[in-house]
PDB file of C-alpha atoms in Angstrom:
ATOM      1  CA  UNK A 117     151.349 214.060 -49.406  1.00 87.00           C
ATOM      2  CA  UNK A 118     151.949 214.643 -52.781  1.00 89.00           C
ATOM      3  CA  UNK A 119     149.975 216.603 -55.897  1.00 90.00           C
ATOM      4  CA  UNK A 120     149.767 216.598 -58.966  1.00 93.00           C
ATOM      5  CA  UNK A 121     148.834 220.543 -61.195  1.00 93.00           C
ATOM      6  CA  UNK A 122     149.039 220.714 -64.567  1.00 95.00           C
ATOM      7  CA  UNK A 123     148.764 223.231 -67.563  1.00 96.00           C
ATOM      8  CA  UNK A 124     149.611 223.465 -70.966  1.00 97.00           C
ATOM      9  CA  UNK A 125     150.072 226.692 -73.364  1.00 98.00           C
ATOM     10  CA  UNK A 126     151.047 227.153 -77.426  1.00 98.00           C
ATOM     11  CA  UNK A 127     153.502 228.145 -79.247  1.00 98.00           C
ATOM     12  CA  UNK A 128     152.730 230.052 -82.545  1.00 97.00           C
ATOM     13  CA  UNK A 129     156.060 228.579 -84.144  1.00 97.00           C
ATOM     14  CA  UNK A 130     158.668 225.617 -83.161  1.00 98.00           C
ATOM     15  CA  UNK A 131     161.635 227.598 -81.956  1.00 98.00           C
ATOM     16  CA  UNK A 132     164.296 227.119 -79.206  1.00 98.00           C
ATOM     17  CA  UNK A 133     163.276 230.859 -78.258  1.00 98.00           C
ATOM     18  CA  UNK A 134     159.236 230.714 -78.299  1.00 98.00           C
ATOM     19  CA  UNK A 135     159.330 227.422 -76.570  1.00 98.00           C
ATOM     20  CA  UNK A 136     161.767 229.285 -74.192  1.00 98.00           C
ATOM     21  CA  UNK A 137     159.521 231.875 -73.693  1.00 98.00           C
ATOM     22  CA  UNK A 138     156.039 230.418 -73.508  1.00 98.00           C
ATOM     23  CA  UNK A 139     157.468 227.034 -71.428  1.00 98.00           C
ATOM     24  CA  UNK A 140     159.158 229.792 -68.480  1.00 98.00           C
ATOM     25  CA  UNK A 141     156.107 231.661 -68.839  1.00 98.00           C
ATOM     26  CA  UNK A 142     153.548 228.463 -67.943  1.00 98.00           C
ATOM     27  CA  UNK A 143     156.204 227.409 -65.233  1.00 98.00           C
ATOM     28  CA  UNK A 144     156.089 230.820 -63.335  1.00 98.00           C
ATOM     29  CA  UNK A 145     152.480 231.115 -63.269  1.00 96.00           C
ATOM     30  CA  UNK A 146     152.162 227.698 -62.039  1.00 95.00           C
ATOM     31  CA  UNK A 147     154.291 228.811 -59.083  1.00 95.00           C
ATOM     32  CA  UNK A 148     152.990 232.177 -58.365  1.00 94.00           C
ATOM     33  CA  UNK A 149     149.089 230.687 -58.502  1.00 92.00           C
ATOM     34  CA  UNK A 150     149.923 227.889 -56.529  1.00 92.00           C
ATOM     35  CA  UNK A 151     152.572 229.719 -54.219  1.00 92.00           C
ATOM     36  CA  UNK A 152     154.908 226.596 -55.040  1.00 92.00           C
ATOM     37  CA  UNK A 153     158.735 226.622 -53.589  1.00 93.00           C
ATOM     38  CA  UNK A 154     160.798 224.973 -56.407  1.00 94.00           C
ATOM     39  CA  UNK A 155     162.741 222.627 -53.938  1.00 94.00           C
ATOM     40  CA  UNK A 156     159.443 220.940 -53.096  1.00 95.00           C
ATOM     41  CA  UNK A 157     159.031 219.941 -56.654  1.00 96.00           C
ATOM     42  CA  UNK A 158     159.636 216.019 -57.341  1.00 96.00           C
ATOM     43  CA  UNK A 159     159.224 215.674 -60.835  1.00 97.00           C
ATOM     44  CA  UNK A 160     158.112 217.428 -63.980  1.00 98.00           C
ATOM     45  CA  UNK A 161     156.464 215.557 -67.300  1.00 98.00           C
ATOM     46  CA  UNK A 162     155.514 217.372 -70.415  1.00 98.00           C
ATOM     47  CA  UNK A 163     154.003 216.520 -73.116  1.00 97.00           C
ATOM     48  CA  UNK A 164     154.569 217.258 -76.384  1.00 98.00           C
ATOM     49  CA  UNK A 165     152.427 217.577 -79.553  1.00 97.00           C
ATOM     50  CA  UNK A 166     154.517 216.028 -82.778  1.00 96.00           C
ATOM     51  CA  UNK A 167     154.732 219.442 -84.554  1.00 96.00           C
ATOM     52  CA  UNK A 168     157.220 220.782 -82.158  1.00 97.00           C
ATOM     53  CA  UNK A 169     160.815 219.404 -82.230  1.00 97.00           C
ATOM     54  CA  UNK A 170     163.261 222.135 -81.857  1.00 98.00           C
ATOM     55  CA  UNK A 171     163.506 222.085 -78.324  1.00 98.00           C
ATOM     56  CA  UNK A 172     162.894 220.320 -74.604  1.00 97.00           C
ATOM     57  CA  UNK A 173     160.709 222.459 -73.044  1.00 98.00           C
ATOM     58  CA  UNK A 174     162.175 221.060 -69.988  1.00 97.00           C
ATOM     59  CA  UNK A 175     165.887 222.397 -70.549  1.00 97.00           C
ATOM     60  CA  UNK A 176     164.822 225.633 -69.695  1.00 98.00           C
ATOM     61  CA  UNK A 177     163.990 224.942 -66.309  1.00 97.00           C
ATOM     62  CA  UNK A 178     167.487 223.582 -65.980  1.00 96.00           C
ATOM     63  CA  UNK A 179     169.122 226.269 -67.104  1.00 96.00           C
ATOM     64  CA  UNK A 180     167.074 229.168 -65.952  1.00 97.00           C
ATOM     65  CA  UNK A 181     165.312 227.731 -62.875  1.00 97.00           C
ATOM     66  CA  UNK A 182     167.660 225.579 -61.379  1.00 95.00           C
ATOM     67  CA  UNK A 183     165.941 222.634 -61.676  1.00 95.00           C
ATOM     68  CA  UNK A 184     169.147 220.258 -61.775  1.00 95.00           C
ATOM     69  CA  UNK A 185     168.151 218.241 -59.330  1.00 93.00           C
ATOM     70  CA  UNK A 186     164.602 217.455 -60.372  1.00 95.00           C
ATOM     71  CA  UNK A 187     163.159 214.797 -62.655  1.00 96.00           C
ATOM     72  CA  UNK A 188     162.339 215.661 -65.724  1.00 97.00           C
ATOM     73  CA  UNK A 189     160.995 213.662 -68.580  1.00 97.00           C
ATOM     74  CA  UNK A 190     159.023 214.751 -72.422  1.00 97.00           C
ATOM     75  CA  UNK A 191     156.646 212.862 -73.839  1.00 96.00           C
ATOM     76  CA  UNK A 192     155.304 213.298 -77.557  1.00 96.00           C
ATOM     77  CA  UNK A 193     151.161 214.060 -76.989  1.00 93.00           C
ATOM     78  CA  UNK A 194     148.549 211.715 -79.099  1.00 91.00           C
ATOM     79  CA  UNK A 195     147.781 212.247 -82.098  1.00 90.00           C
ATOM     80  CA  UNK A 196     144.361 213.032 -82.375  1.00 92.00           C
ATOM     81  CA  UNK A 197     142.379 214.142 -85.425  1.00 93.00           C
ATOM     82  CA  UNK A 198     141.614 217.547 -85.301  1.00 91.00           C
ATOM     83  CA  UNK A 199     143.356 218.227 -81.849  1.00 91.00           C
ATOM     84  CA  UNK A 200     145.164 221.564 -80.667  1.00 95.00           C
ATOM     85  CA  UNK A 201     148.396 221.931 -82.451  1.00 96.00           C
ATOM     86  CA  UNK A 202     152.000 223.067 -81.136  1.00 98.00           C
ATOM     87  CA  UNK A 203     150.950 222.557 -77.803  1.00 98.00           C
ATOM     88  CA  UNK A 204     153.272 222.288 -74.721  1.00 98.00           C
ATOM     89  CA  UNK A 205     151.276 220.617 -71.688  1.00 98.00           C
ATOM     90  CA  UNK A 206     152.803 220.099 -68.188  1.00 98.00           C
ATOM     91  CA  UNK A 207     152.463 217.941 -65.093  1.00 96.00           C
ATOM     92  CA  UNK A 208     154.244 218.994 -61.972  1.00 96.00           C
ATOM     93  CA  UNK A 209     154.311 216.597 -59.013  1.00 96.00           C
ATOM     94  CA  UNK A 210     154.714 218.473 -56.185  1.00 94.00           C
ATOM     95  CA  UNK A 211     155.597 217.617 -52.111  1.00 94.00           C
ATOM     96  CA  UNK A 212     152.657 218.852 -50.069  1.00 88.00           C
ATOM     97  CA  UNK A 213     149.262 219.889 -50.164  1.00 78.00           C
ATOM     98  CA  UNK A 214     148.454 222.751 -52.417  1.00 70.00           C
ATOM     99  CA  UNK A 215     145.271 224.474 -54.263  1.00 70.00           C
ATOM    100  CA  UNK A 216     145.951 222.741 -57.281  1.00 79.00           C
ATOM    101  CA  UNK A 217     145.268 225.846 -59.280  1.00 87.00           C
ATOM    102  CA  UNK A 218     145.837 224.662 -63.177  1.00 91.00           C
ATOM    103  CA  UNK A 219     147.018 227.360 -65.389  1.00 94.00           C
ATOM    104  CA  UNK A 220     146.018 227.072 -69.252  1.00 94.00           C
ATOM    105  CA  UNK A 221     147.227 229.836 -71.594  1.00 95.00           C
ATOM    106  CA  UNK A 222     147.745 230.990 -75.327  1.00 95.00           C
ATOM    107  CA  UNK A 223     145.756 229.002 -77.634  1.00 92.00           C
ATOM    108  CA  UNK A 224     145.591 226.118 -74.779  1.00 94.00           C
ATOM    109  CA  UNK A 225     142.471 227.492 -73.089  1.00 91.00           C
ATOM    110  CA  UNK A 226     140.395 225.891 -75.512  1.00 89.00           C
ATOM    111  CA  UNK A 227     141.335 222.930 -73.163  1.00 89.00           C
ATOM    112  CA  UNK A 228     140.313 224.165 -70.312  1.00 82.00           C
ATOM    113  CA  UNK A 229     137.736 226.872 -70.886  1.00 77.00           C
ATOM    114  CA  UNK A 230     137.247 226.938 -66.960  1.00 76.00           C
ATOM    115  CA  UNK A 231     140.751 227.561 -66.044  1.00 64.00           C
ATOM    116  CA  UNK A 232     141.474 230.560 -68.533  1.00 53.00           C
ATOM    117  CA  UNK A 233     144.755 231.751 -67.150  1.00 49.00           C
TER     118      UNK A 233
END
């Protein structure tokens, strides 16, 4: 069986260190709430809004979660009039059943008022 969580948080400006920080920050709580074991993981898509181009948010899971082995692949979001800026969103797709708890954080929850993380 496989699932499918997904999240998103913001960054208040495009650099390499607060997409660092707020990208690792998503990922972990996406573990912990989900009690996820990182070789389970088959692939990891994020999306992108246009305004943020100084980093992969996905590089830091190489590099300080030892993702070398999985999939992963960035997307630029829509652009939609009037839609939430600087915005990292994720999808993992996991191996196994799970809770699916989403995780939404920053100025993201606006998203998902439901799921404030």
């Amino acid at each position: 069986m496989m699932t499918a969580l997904r999240g998103a948080t913001t960054v208040e400006n495009d650099t390499p260190d607060e997409i660092r920080m707020r990208t690792l920050e998503l990922y972990d709580r996406l573990m912990e709430a989900n009690t996820l074991e990182p070789e389970r993981i088959i692939s990891v898509v994020f999306s992108v809004t246009e305004d943020i181009q100084s980093a992969y948010p996905g590089m830091f899971l190489r590099l300080e979660r030892g993702l070398t082995e999985t999939a992963l692949m960035h997307f630029n979001e829509m652009k939609v009039t009037g839609s939430l800026q600087k915005c990292i969103r994720i999808m993992i797709h996991y191996e196994g059943k799970t809770p699916k708890a989403m995780v939404y954080l920053h100025g993201a929850t606006i998203l998902r008022p439901d799921l404030k993380g």
